[in-house]
Each structure stands twice: as structure tokens, then as C-alpha cells.
Coordinates of C-alpha atoms and ligand atoms in Angstrom, one line a residue:
M383 CA -19.0 -51.2 5.7
K384 CA -15.9 -51.9 7.8
R385 CA -13.8 -49.3 5.8
I386 CA -16.4 -46.8 6.2
V387 CA -16.7 -46.9 9.7
S388 CA -13.1 -46.7 10.2
L389 CA -13.0 -43.9 7.8
L390 CA -15.7 -42.3 9.9
I391 CA -13.6 -42.9 13.4
L392 CA -10.6 -41.2 11.3
L393 CA -12.8 -38.3 10.4
I394 CA -14.1 -38.0 14.0
L395 CA -10.5 -38.2 15.2
V396 CA -9.3 -35.7 12.9
A397 CA -12.0 -33.1 13.7
S398 CA -11.7 -33.7 17.4
F399 CA -8.2 -33.1 17.0
F400 CA -8.5 -30.0 15.0
V401 CA -10.9 -28.6 17.0
G402 CA -8.9 -29.3 20.1
Y403 CA -6.4 -27.4 18.6
K404 CA -8.2 -24.8 17.5
S405 CA -9.8 -24.0 20.7
S406 CA -6.4 -24.3 22.7
K407 CA -5.3 -21.5 20.3
R408 CA -8.3 -19.5 20.2
T409 CA -8.1 -19.0 24.2
K410 CA -4.4 -18.9 24.0
E411 CA -3.4 -16.0 26.0
L412 CA -0.8 -13.8 24.5
V413 CA 1.6 -11.8 27.2
I414 CA 3.5 -8.8 25.3
D415 CA 6.2 -7.4 27.0
V416 CA 6.3 -3.6 26.5
S417 CA 9.7 -3.2 27.4
T418 CA 11.0 -5.1 24.5
L419 CA 8.5 -3.3 21.9
S420 CA 10.3 -1.7 18.9
S421 CA 9.8 1.8 18.5
S422 CA 7.8 3.3 15.5
N423 CA 6.7 6.5 14.1
I424 CA 2.8 5.7 13.2
S425 CA 0.2 8.8 13.2
L426 CA -2.3 7.9 15.9
T427 CA -4.8 10.0 13.8
S428 CA -4.5 7.8 10.5
Y429 CA -3.8 4.7 12.6
L430 CA -7.2 3.1 13.4
E431 CA -8.8 4.1 9.8
N432 CA -8.8 0.4 8.4
S433 CA -9.4 -1.3 11.7
A434 CA -12.2 -3.8 12.3
A435 CA -14.8 -2.0 14.6
F436 CA -15.8 -3.1 17.7
E437 CA -18.6 -2.7 20.6
Y438 CA -16.5 -2.5 23.8
S439 CA -16.7 -1.9 27.5
S440 CA -14.1 -1.7 30.0
A441 CA -13.7 -3.2 33.5
V442 CA -11.2 -1.8 35.7
E443 CA -10.0 -3.2 39.0
M444 CA -8.4 -0.5 41.0
L445 CA -5.9 -1.5 43.9
F446 CA -5.4 1.9 46.0
L447 CA -2.7 1.7 48.7
E448 CA -2.0 4.3 51.3
N449 CA 1.6 4.3 50.4
G450 CA 1.0 5.8 47.4
T451 CA 0.9 3.0 45.0
I452 CA -2.3 2.5 42.7
R453 CA -2.4 -0.8 41.0
T454 CA -5.0 -0.9 38.2
N455 CA -6.2 -4.2 36.0
E456 CA -8.0 -2.9 32.9
T457 CA -9.6 -5.3 30.6
L458 CA -11.3 -4.1 27.7
I459 CA -13.8 -6.7 26.3
L460 CA -14.4 -6.3 22.5
K461 CA -17.0 -7.6 20.5
T462 CA -16.7 -7.5 17.0
V463 CA -18.9 -5.8 14.8
G464 CA -18.9 -6.5 10.7
N465 CA -16.3 -8.7 9.4
A466 CA -13.1 -6.9 8.7
S467 CA -10.1 -9.1 9.7
T468 CA -7.6 -6.9 11.1
A469 CA -7.9 -4.6 14.2
K470 CA -5.8 -2.0 15.7
V471 CA -5.9 -0.4 19.0
A472 CA -3.6 2.4 20.3
I473 CA -3.2 2.9 24.0
S474 CA -1.9 6.0 24.9
Y475 CA -0.5 6.8 28.7
L476 CA 1.4 9.3 30.6
Y477 CA 5.0 8.0 30.4
P478 CA 6.8 7.4 32.8
L479 CA 4.5 8.3 35.5
I480 CA 2.1 5.2 34.4
K481 CA 4.3 1.8 34.3
I482 CA 2.6 -0.6 32.1
R483 CA 3.4 -3.9 33.7
N484 CA 1.7 -6.5 31.6
L485 CA -0.3 -6.6 28.5
R486 CA -2.2 -9.3 27.3
L487 CA -4.5 -10.3 24.3
E488 CA -6.9 -12.8 24.4
N489 CA -8.5 -14.7 21.7
A490 CA -6.7 -12.8 19.1
E491 CA -3.8 -13.3 16.9
L492 CA -1.1 -10.7 17.1
V493 CA 0.1 -9.2 13.8
N494 CA 2.2 -6.4 15.1
A495 CA 3.0 -4.4 18.2
S496 CA 4.9 -1.6 18.6
I497 CA 5.6 1.5 20.5
S498 CA 5.9 5.3 20.0
Q499 CA 9.3 7.0 20.4
G500 CA 8.3 8.8 23.1
K501 CA 7.2 5.5 24.6
D502 CA 3.9 7.0 25.5
I503 CA 1.4 5.1 23.0
I504 CA 1.5 1.4 22.4
Y505 CA 0.2 0.2 18.8
L506 CA -1.5 -3.4 18.6
T507 CA -2.7 -4.9 15.4
F508 CA -4.2 -8.2 15.7
E509 CA -6.8 -10.7 14.1
P510 CA -9.6 -11.3 16.2
Q511 CA -10.1 -15.2 16.5
K512 CA -13.4 -15.0 18.1
D513 CA -16.4 -12.6 18.3
K514 CA -14.9 -11.7 21.8
V515 CA -11.2 -10.3 22.2
E516 CA -10.1 -9.4 25.5
I517 CA -7.1 -6.8 26.2
T518 CA -5.9 -6.9 29.7
L519 CA -3.8 -4.0 30.7
E520 CA -1.7 -3.9 34.2
Y521 CA -0.3 -0.6 35.0
E522 CA 0.9 1.0 38.2
L523 CA 1.2 4.7 39.2
N524 CA 2.1 6.5 42.7
W525 CA -0.8 8.8 43.6
R526 CA 1.6 10.6 45.9
D527 CA 3.6 11.8 42.6
I528 CA 0.8 13.9 41.3
L529 CA -0.9 17.2 41.2
P530 CA -4.7 17.5 41.3
S531 CA -4.7 18.9 37.5
G532 CA -6.6 18.2 34.2
L533 CA -9.9 18.4 35.9
G534 CA -11.7 20.7 33.3
S535 CA -14.2 23.0 35.1
L536 CA -13.7 21.1 38.3
G537 CA -10.7 22.7 38.5
L538 CA -12.4 26.0 39.6
L539 CA -13.0 24.3 42.9
I540 CA -9.6 22.5 43.2
N541 CA -6.4 24.0 44.6
Q542 CA -4.2 22.4 41.5
S543 CA -1.0 23.1 43.2
T544 CA -1.6 21.2 46.3
K545 CA -0.5 17.7 47.2
N546 CA -2.1 15.8 50.3
K547 CA -0.9 12.5 51.7
E548 CA -4.9 11.7 52.7
E549 CA -6.6 13.1 49.5
V550 CA -6.0 12.5 45.8
L551 CA -8.2 13.6 42.5
L552 CA -7.3 11.4 39.5
A553 CA -8.2 13.0 36.6
P554 CA -9.0 11.2 33.5
M555 CA -5.3 12.0 32.1
Y556 CA -3.8 9.5 35.0
F557 CA -5.7 6.4 33.3
P558 CA -4.7 4.9 30.1
S559 CA -6.5 6.0 27.0
V560 CA -7.6 3.4 24.5
A561 CA -8.4 4.1 21.1
I562 CA -10.4 1.7 19.2
R563 CA -12.7 2.1 16.3
G564 CA -16.1 1.5 17.5
T565 CA -18.6 2.3 20.3
K566 CA -18.0 2.0 24.0
R567 CA -21.0 0.6 25.7
G568 CA -19.9 0.9 29.5
N569 CA -17.5 1.1 32.4
T570 CA -17.4 -1.0 35.4
L571 CA -14.8 0.2 38.3
L572 CA -14.1 -1.7 41.0
I573 CA -11.9 0.0 43.9
K574 CA -10.1 -1.5 46.8
L575 CA -9.3 0.6 49.3
P576 CA -7.9 0.6 53.0
K577 CA -11.2 0.8 54.8
E578 CA -10.7 4.1 56.4
W579 CA -10.7 5.5 52.9
W580 CA -13.4 6.5 50.6
A581 CA -13.9 6.9 46.7
F582 CA -16.3 9.0 44.8
V583 CA -16.4 8.6 41.0
V584 CA -18.1 11.2 38.7
D585 CA -18.2 11.6 34.8
S586 CA -15.3 13.9 33.8
S587 CA -17.3 15.8 31.4
S588 CA -20.6 16.2 33.1
Y589 CA -19.5 15.7 36.7
A590 CA -22.7 13.1 37.2
P591 CA -21.7 10.7 39.7
W592 CA -21.3 7.0 38.8
E593 CA -23.8 4.7 40.2
L594 CA -22.2 2.9 43.2
V595 CA -23.8 -0.6 42.7
D596 CA -21.9 -2.2 45.8
S597 CA -20.1 -1.1 48.8
K598 CA -18.6 -3.8 51.2
L599 CA -16.1 -4.4 53.6
S600 CA -13.7 -7.5 53.5
G601 CA -11.1 -7.7 56.0
K602 CA -9.1 -4.5 56.4
Q603 CA -10.1 -3.4 52.6
R604 CA -13.4 -1.8 51.2
I605 CA -14.3 -2.6 48.0
L606 CA -16.7 -0.1 46.0
H607 CA -18.0 -1.0 42.8
F608 CA -19.2 1.7 40.2
E609 CA -20.8 1.5 37.1
Q610 CA -21.6 4.1 34.2
R611 CA -23.2 3.8 30.7
N612 CA -21.7 6.2 28.4
S613 CA -18.1 6.4 27.1
N614 CA -16.8 8.9 29.1
F615 CA -13.6 8.7 31.9
P616 CA -14.2 8.6 35.4
L617 CA -12.8 11.4 37.9
I618 CA -12.1 9.7 40.8
F619 CA -12.0 11.5 43.9
I620 CA -10.1 9.3 46.9
G621 CA -9.5 10.1 50.4
K622 CA -9.2 9.0 54.1
F623 CA -12.5 10.4 56.1
N624 CA -14.3 9.7 59.3
R625 CA -17.9 9.2 58.6
F626 CA -20.8 10.8 60.3
T627 CA -24.1 9.5 59.3
R628 CA -27.7 10.3 60.2
T629 CA -31.2 9.2 58.8
V630 CA -33.6 12.6 58.8
R631 CA -37.3 11.8 58.2
L632 CA -39.1 14.4 56.1
H633 CA -42.5 13.5 56.0
E634 CA -42.8 10.3 54.0
K635 CA -39.3 10.4 52.9
S636 CA -36.1 9.1 54.6
V637 CA -32.9 10.8 53.4
N638 CA -29.5 9.7 54.5
I639 CA -27.0 12.1 55.2
T640 CA -23.4 11.3 55.5
I641 CA -20.5 13.8 56.2
Y642 CA -17.1 12.7 55.2
M643 CA -14.8 14.5 57.3
P644 CA -11.0 14.7 57.0
V645 CA -9.6 12.3 59.9
N646 CA -7.9 15.7 62.0
E647 CA -11.0 17.4 61.7
S648 CA -13.5 14.6 63.0
E649 CA -14.0 17.0 66.0
K650 CA -16.6 19.2 63.7
G651 CA -18.2 16.3 62.2
N652 CA -21.3 16.1 64.8
V653 CA -21.8 19.7 64.6
T654 CA -21.7 19.8 60.7
L655 CA -24.1 16.7 60.6
L656 CA -26.5 18.8 62.7
Q657 CA -26.3 21.9 60.6
V658 CA -26.6 20.1 57.4
E659 CA -29.8 18.5 58.7
S660 CA -31.2 22.1 60.1
I661 CA -30.6 23.3 56.3
V662 CA -32.1 20.1 54.7
R663 CA -35.3 20.9 56.8
T664 CA -35.5 24.2 56.3
F665 CA -34.9 24.3 52.8
S666 CA -37.7 21.3 52.5
Q667 CA -40.1 23.5 53.8
W668 CA -39.0 26.5 51.7
Y669 CA -38.9 24.8 48.3
G670 CA -40.5 21.4 48.9
I671 CA -39.0 18.0 50.2
Y672 CA -35.3 17.3 49.6
P673 CA -35.4 15.5 45.9
Y674 CA -33.1 12.4 46.4
D675 CA -32.9 9.8 49.0
H676 CA -29.1 10.7 50.1
L677 CA -26.7 13.6 50.8
D678 CA -23.1 12.8 50.9
I679 CA -20.8 16.1 52.1
V680 CA -17.2 15.4 51.3
V681 CA -15.1 18.1 53.3
S682 CA -12.2 18.3 50.9
R683 CA -8.4 19.2 51.9
L684 CA -7.7 19.8 48.2
A685 CA -10.6 22.4 47.4
K686 CA -9.7 26.1 47.5
P687 CA -10.7 27.8 50.8
H688 CA -14.5 28.7 50.7
A689 CA -15.3 26.9 47.3
G690 CA -17.6 24.2 47.1
L691 CA -19.5 22.2 44.4
N692 CA -22.6 20.5 44.1
I693 CA -21.9 17.4 41.9
G694 CA -25.5 16.6 41.4
K695 CA -27.7 13.7 42.6
G696 CA -26.9 14.4 46.5
V697 CA -23.1 14.9 46.3
I698 CA -21.5 17.9 47.4
I699 CA -17.7 18.7 47.9
V700 CA -17.1 21.6 50.1
S701 CA -13.7 22.9 51.1
G702 CA -12.0 21.9 54.5
R703 CA -10.5 25.4 55.1
G704 CA -13.4 27.8 55.9
F705 CA -16.6 25.8 54.9
D706 CA -19.4 27.4 57.0
V707 CA -23.1 27.6 57.1
W708 CA -22.9 29.9 54.6
L709 CA -21.2 27.6 52.0
L710 CA -22.8 24.4 53.1
S711 CA -26.2 26.2 52.6
H712 CA -25.5 27.4 49.2
E713 CA -24.2 24.0 47.9
I714 CA -27.3 22.1 49.6
S715 CA -29.7 24.3 48.2
H716 CA -28.2 23.5 44.7
S717 CA -30.0 20.0 45.2
W718 CA -33.0 21.9 44.5
F719 CA -31.5 24.8 42.3
G720 CA -29.2 23.6 39.8
S721 CA -29.2 19.7 40.4
Y722 CA -33.1 19.0 40.3
A723 CA -34.2 22.1 38.4
D724 CA -32.3 23.4 35.5
L725 CA -32.5 27.2 35.7
G726 CA -28.6 27.4 34.2
K727 CA -27.1 30.5 36.2
I728 CA -30.1 31.7 37.7
S729 CA -29.5 28.8 40.2
E730 CA -26.7 30.5 41.4
S731 CA -28.7 33.6 42.3
L732 CA -30.9 31.0 44.1
A733 CA -28.3 29.4 45.8
T734 CA -26.9 32.8 47.3
F735 CA -30.5 34.0 48.3
S736 CA -30.9 30.6 50.0
A737 CA -27.8 31.1 52.1
M738 CA -28.7 34.5 52.8
A739 CA -32.4 33.6 54.0
Y740 CA -31.0 30.7 56.0
V741 CA -28.1 32.6 57.6
L742 CA -30.5 35.7 58.5
T743 CA -33.4 32.8 60.0
H744 CA -31.1 30.4 61.6
S745 CA -27.7 31.4 62.4
E746 CA -26.7 32.7 66.0
D747 CA -24.1 35.0 65.4
V748 CA -25.0 37.0 62.1
P749 CA -22.7 39.9 62.0
S750 CA -24.5 43.0 61.8
N751 CA -23.1 44.3 58.6
F752 CA -24.1 40.6 57.0
L753 CA -26.6 42.1 54.4
D754 CA -24.3 45.3 53.9
I755 CA -21.5 43.2 53.1
S756 CA -23.8 41.5 50.5
E757 CA -25.1 44.9 49.2
N758 CA -21.6 46.5 48.8
L759 CA -20.3 43.2 46.9
S760 CA -23.4 43.3 44.5
M761 CA -22.4 46.9 43.5
M762 CA -18.8 45.9 42.6
E763 CA -20.1 45.3 38.9
R764 CA -22.4 47.8 38.0
N765 CA -22.7 47.8 34.2
V766 CA -24.4 44.4 33.2
S767 CA -27.7 43.5 34.0
L768 CA -28.7 40.0 35.7
A769 CA -30.5 39.0 32.3
K770 CA -27.5 39.7 30.2
A771 CA -25.1 38.0 32.7
Y772 CA -27.2 35.1 32.8
K773 CA -26.5 34.7 29.0
S774 CA -23.2 35.6 28.8
S775 CA -20.2 33.7 29.7
L776 CA -18.3 36.0 31.8
S777 CA -15.2 35.2 34.1
L778 CA -16.3 34.1 37.5
Q779 CA -14.8 37.0 39.0
K780 CA -17.0 39.5 37.1
M781 CA -19.7 37.1 37.3
Y782 CA -19.7 36.6 41.0
P783 CA -21.0 40.3 42.2
I784 CA -24.0 40.1 39.8
V785 CA -25.2 36.6 39.5
Y786 CA -24.4 35.6 42.8
R787 CA -24.9 38.5 45.0
K788 CA -26.8 40.7 43.1
G789 CA -29.1 37.9 41.6
G790 CA -29.2 36.6 45.5
F791 CA -30.2 40.2 46.7
V792 CA -32.9 40.7 44.0
F793 CA -34.6 37.4 45.2
R794 CA -34.5 38.8 48.5
S795 CA -36.3 41.9 47.3
L796 CA -38.9 39.8 45.5
Q797 CA -39.5 38.0 48.8
F798 CA -40.2 41.4 50.5
V799 CA -42.6 42.7 47.6
L800 CA -44.6 39.4 47.1
G801 CA -44.6 38.1 51.1
N802 CA -43.0 34.7 52.6
E803 CA -46.1 32.6 51.5
T804 CA -46.5 33.5 47.8
F805 CA -42.9 34.0 47.2
F806 CA -42.1 30.5 48.4
E807 CA -45.0 29.2 46.6
G808 CA -43.3 30.3 43.3
L809 CA -40.1 28.7 44.1
R810 CA -41.8 25.6 45.0
Q811 CA -43.5 25.8 41.5
I812 CA -40.2 26.4 40.0
V813 CA -38.7 23.4 41.2
R814 CA -41.6 21.2 40.1
E815 CA -41.8 22.5 36.7
C816 CA -38.0 23.2 35.8
H817 CA -37.4 19.8 36.6
Y818 CA -38.5 18.4 33.6
T819 CA -37.7 21.8 31.3
S820 CA -35.0 24.1 31.9
C821 CA -36.1 27.4 32.8
G822 CA -35.1 31.0 31.5
L823 CA -35.9 34.1 33.3
K824 CA -39.0 34.7 31.0
R825 CA -40.6 31.3 32.8
I826 CA -39.6 32.2 36.2
Q827 CA -41.4 35.7 35.9
E828 CA -44.6 33.8 34.6
I829 CA -44.5 31.3 37.3
F830 CA -44.2 34.2 39.9
E831 CA -46.9 35.9 38.1
N832 CA -49.0 33.0 38.1
V833 CA -48.7 32.3 42.0
S834 CA -49.2 36.0 42.9
N835 CA -51.8 36.6 40.3
Q836 CA -49.9 39.9 39.8
D837 CA -48.3 41.4 36.7
L838 CA -44.8 41.7 37.8
D839 CA -43.2 43.2 34.6
W840 CA -42.2 46.5 36.5
F841 CA -40.3 44.2 38.9
F842 CA -38.3 42.1 36.4
E843 CA -37.8 45.1 34.1
E844 CA -36.2 47.0 36.9
W845 CA -34.4 44.6 38.5
F846 CA -33.3 41.7 36.0
Y847 CA -33.1 43.6 32.7
S848 CA -31.5 47.0 33.9
A849 CA -28.1 47.1 35.5
K850 CA -29.5 50.1 38.1
V851 CA -30.4 50.3 41.4
P852 CA -32.7 53.0 43.2
D853 CA -30.9 56.2 44.3
Y854 CA -33.2 57.8 47.1
E855 CA -33.2 61.4 48.2
V856 CA -34.9 63.1 51.1
K857 CA -36.1 66.5 50.1
N858 CA -38.4 69.3 51.6
F859 CA -38.0 68.0 54.8
T860 CA -40.0 69.4 57.5
I861 CA -40.7 68.9 61.3
V862 CA -43.8 70.4 63.2
Q863 CA -44.2 70.3 66.7
N864 CA -48.0 70.3 68.1
N865 CA -49.4 69.5 71.4
G866 CA -46.7 67.7 72.4
K867 CA -46.3 65.5 69.2
Y868 CA -43.8 65.8 66.1
L869 CA -45.2 65.9 62.7
L870 CA -42.4 64.8 60.3
S871 CA -42.9 65.5 56.6
F872 CA -40.9 64.9 53.4
E873 CA -40.6 63.9 49.7
L874 CA -38.9 60.9 48.6
I875 CA -37.5 60.7 45.3
D876 CA -36.0 58.0 43.3
R877 CA -33.3 59.5 40.9
N878 CA -33.5 56.2 39.1
N879 CA -37.5 56.0 38.9
F880 CA -37.7 52.6 40.4
T881 CA -41.5 51.0 41.4
M882 CA -40.6 49.5 45.0
P883 CA -42.2 49.1 48.1
L884 CA -39.7 50.7 50.8
E885 CA -39.5 50.3 54.5
V886 CA -39.0 53.7 56.2
K887 CA -38.1 53.6 60.0
V888 CA -38.1 57.1 62.3
E889 CA -36.2 56.5 65.5
T890 CA -37.3 59.0 67.8
D891 CA -36.0 59.8 71.7
R892 CA -39.3 57.6 72.5
E893 CA -40.3 55.0 69.8
N894 CA -39.2 53.6 66.6
I895 CA -41.7 53.5 63.8
V896 CA -41.7 51.4 60.7
R897 CA -44.0 52.0 57.8
V898 CA -44.0 50.8 54.2
L899 CA -44.9 52.8 51.3
W900 CA -44.8 52.6 47.7
I901 CA -42.6 54.8 45.9
K902 CA -43.0 55.1 42.1
G903 CA -40.3 57.3 41.3
E904 CA -41.5 59.7 44.2
A905 CA -44.0 59.8 47.0
R906 CA -44.7 62.1 49.8
I907 CA -44.8 61.0 53.4
T908 CA -46.2 62.3 56.9
I909 CA -45.5 60.7 60.1
E910 CA -46.6 61.5 63.7
C911 CA -44.2 60.7 66.3
E912 CA -44.5 60.8 70.1
G913 CA -40.6 61.8 70.5
K914 CA -38.5 64.1 68.7
P915 CA -37.3 62.4 65.5
L916 CA -33.5 61.7 65.6
A917 CA -33.1 59.6 62.2
V918 CA -34.7 58.7 59.3
I919 CA -33.6 55.1 58.1
L920 CA -34.4 54.1 54.5
D921 CA -34.5 50.1 53.7
P922 CA -33.5 49.5 57.5
H923 CA -33.9 45.7 57.0
E924 CA -32.0 45.9 53.9
W925 CA -34.7 44.4 51.5
M926 CA -33.0 46.1 48.5
I927 CA -30.0 47.0 46.6
N928 CA -29.7 50.7 46.6
E929 CA -27.4 53.7 46.6
N930 CA -26.5 53.7 50.2
K931 CA -25.7 57.0 51.9
E932 CA -25.9 59.4 54.9
Y933 CA -26.5 62.8 55.6
Q934 CA -27.9 65.4 58.1
I935 CA -31.1 67.7 57.6
D936 CA -32.0 70.1 60.3
G937 CA -30.1 67.8 63.1
V938 CA -32.0 64.4 62.1
K939 CA -29.5 61.9 60.8
I940 CA -30.8 60.4 57.1
V941 CA -29.4 57.3 56.5
V942 CA -30.0 54.9 53.2
E943 CA -29.4 51.2 54.0
Ligands
LIG1235 ZN1 -23.3 27.7 43.6

């Protein structure tokens, strides 16, 4: 009995010694000195083939300093899946721009570590010693050294040759990219900034904003905590801004509007805030209540002049150079058309329509040729119909005149045809319905037909499916004077045979008369005037795009606007 007891004690001692040894070995952290790694010519494509697979997530802590330094600590938490014994990881990064300061491996036994000849890929082979392996990478980079390139389609917005000391856009290429067999489950990103600075994080492929789960101030530091569930890289936008905020009540809803202004342009902050509030209120009346609970507008020093982008879910970037009510209203309307309702390229037509309609009804200093300019721009590309342009992948240069300018104008024409009440009810129905399923032109036509209780085939055929525009001509023009009055009579012919209501304005030396008449290819008009007719103006309020001209008949000026 005594022997058994002592044997047991001995066994327990051995076991505890063994466990103690193992656990200290398992939690052992291995620091790899990157500068001493031997160089290898492993091919990255085949390297991971026989590796154990993982489910993994990444936690990044980034310290951002005004002087240019970014110091980052990225921890990859790997959970083994299956039971392959050897695991491999390849970490590629922009050498020498990114400096790896430290590489640590936890709960794993290192088998081999090497570096590519270009010193830009680190290869690690290891044996996981526990279910959970951690790889920590500490690196540094100077953001003042980099250009805002590698942005994908966001590059259209950004002037990629501009560096700025108060703003930077970090594309995915400025982060080490870790290749692992398995599935990435999520990302967390903690950014520590000087407190006058802000960061915005979006998904590098869809540009959807990452969720800001926490934001706090700690001393002179701002700490922002972002999260995202998929495996895409973040695109990080950081800048020094003055913030202007306001809460707007829209019926039962509160919307927090925040303008992020470059520090040297802060004097524009309050004016911009009021403009944005007015736009949000107007569009909420026209299109239904603003769909989100916040609207962040970042005025960027890196964006190209007059450029803007609605990233979605209430985040908008507009250029600090040439941002005005036109640009703001265009981008804000994308919160309904494009961000909330999925309409493909048709949202650009509706955003341009919105900007036109907002400027015309709310801007104090609309230039008299405002609609003329829009009409002329839309005529710059005359060979492609809107329906075709919506479906094709034209360059922005080719697309702009049609999809933006002509499209916006055609919705203005539809507003004229249907009247405000029916037209805006149609747009509200589009916003409601196309949030759940994406809508094309056919569905949009059906929605307007339903709300107006009219067949609109003729309108859509003419304006969306054909590349033509009306071409009005005045014929058989006569003026008969009788009892001190003037009887004006003429034929109106449309060489392109559109069916459209047309405003006709007669200017006389005593009065101006405006009539609306339907032209189906042609029409005959007789107007009685008190004064002597001086001019006949067709489409004086520019409700539609048409061939503009000006000539004289019998001393009367004929103008097609
Ligand atoms: Zn747009």
C-alpha cells in the first residue's frame, strides 16, 4: 500500500511536471527577427497547397501620428480546422515602404521561416501546438510618403497624384497581405488618432462602410473601433477636420448630419450644414423620409475638383474644390437613388434630375442659362439611347452626357408630363419598391404607369429607347389684325415625330401668353393677342431637350429653347 501511494505521488509529480512543461512550451511566444531570415525562392502559388486549414480573423490596432508615422500591430487569430499537422502562412507587403518591426508566433512550433529575394514576402511554416495560434505582425509606414493610388473604382474620385499633409487615403496595398488556407471570419480595426483627426473605413471592393462600433476620446487621442464581417481589406480615409453637426427632425425620425470640413475651410462649415439640411428636408418631401439615421459629408482635399461619391449608408465624400449645392444635392439624392433603392445607372439620371430640381427651386442665384447648359451637355452624345447606355459599360466621358445629363433632363420632361403630384408619388414608389429588388427601366415605367393610371409606352419609347429628340419647325405663319387684336396662327411640325406636350409662349408689346398643347408629330395653333406679337418661344421653361434654333418670320422672332 505504501508503495502504491508513493508511486501515485510520483506519478502525479511527473504528470504535473509534464503538464507544466507542456503549457509553458505551448504559450511560448516566438519572436522572429525578419532581418535575419534566409532568402528563398518559394513560389507563392503552390506554397499553401499542403498547409493545414484555418478559420481566422484579424485584429488591427493602428496608431496614426500627425508627423507621418503609422505604427500598426496586426494579430491574426487562427483556429485550426481538421488535423493537418503542418501549417503555412505567407505575408506579402510593400518593401521597403512597409517596415516589419516584429513578427511573433504564439502556440506554434516554428519549422521554417524565410523571405523572398525581393524581401517582400515572408514564408512561415509551423506546427500548431493548440487549437488557437496567434501571429502578430508589427509594422511601420510613413503615410506622408505615399500617394492615394490602388483604389479601384474609387480612383475615379481621387486625384491620385496629390499628397496632402492633412489627409490620406490608405489603399489595401499599404497593409501586409496574409495568405492562409481557410476562411477569414472577420476584421476588427482600432485606429488611434490625434483628436482633431477622423477616420472613415470602407470595404475595398464594395465601398460599403465598415461598422463604427465605438468612438471615444482618451486624453489627446481619438480612438475609433471599426468592424466588418467579410474577408475584404479596408480602405481607410484619414484626415484632419473641423466637425459641424446638427440633428434634424423629419417627422418621427431624427437624422444626425455631420460635415467634416478641412481646417482651413472651416468658415464654410455652418453654411454647408444649412444647405445640407435644406436638401435633406426637400428630398424627404419629394422622395420619402431620408432612409438612414445619419448623414456624414466629408469634404476632401484629395478628391478631384467637382467630384463626389455617395459611399452608401449615409457617408458621402465631396471634393473640397468646387463643392456646391449642385454637387451636394446630387450626392445626397443618391442616399435614396443608388444607396437605398437599387436602380443601377438609372440612379445617376435621378441624381442629376434631383440636383437640377433642387437648384431650380431652392438656389438664389441660378444662372439664366442653367437649363440651357444641361441641354447642350446632354446633346454632346447623340448616337446612343438611354436604355442602351444604362446597360453598356461606356467610359465616364461617353456616359456623362447621356446617363447623367440627358437622363436627368428626361425625368424633368416626365415631371412635366405627369405633373408634380403624380411624378413624385412615382419616385416615392420607386424608392420603396426598389429597395428590396433591383429595378430596371421596365419596372420604372410600370411604376409610373400604375401611379398615373396611364399608358406611358409612347414616352419611354421616345425618350429612353430612341436616341432622337424633338425637332420643332414653325410653318404657315400668319398674323391677322382685327378689331385692335392680333390673331396669330401657325403649324408646328416635329421632324422627329414625338408625342409631347409643348409650352408655347407668345411675347407681345403688351402681354405674354403661355399655352400648353399636345404635339403628335404636328399641330395647328391659333392664339388671340391684345398686343403686337414680337416673339414665339417654344419650350420657354426648358421642359425637354430638343433641337434649339432661332429665326425670324415676318418680323416675329421664333425661338426653340
Ligand atoms: Zn452620381
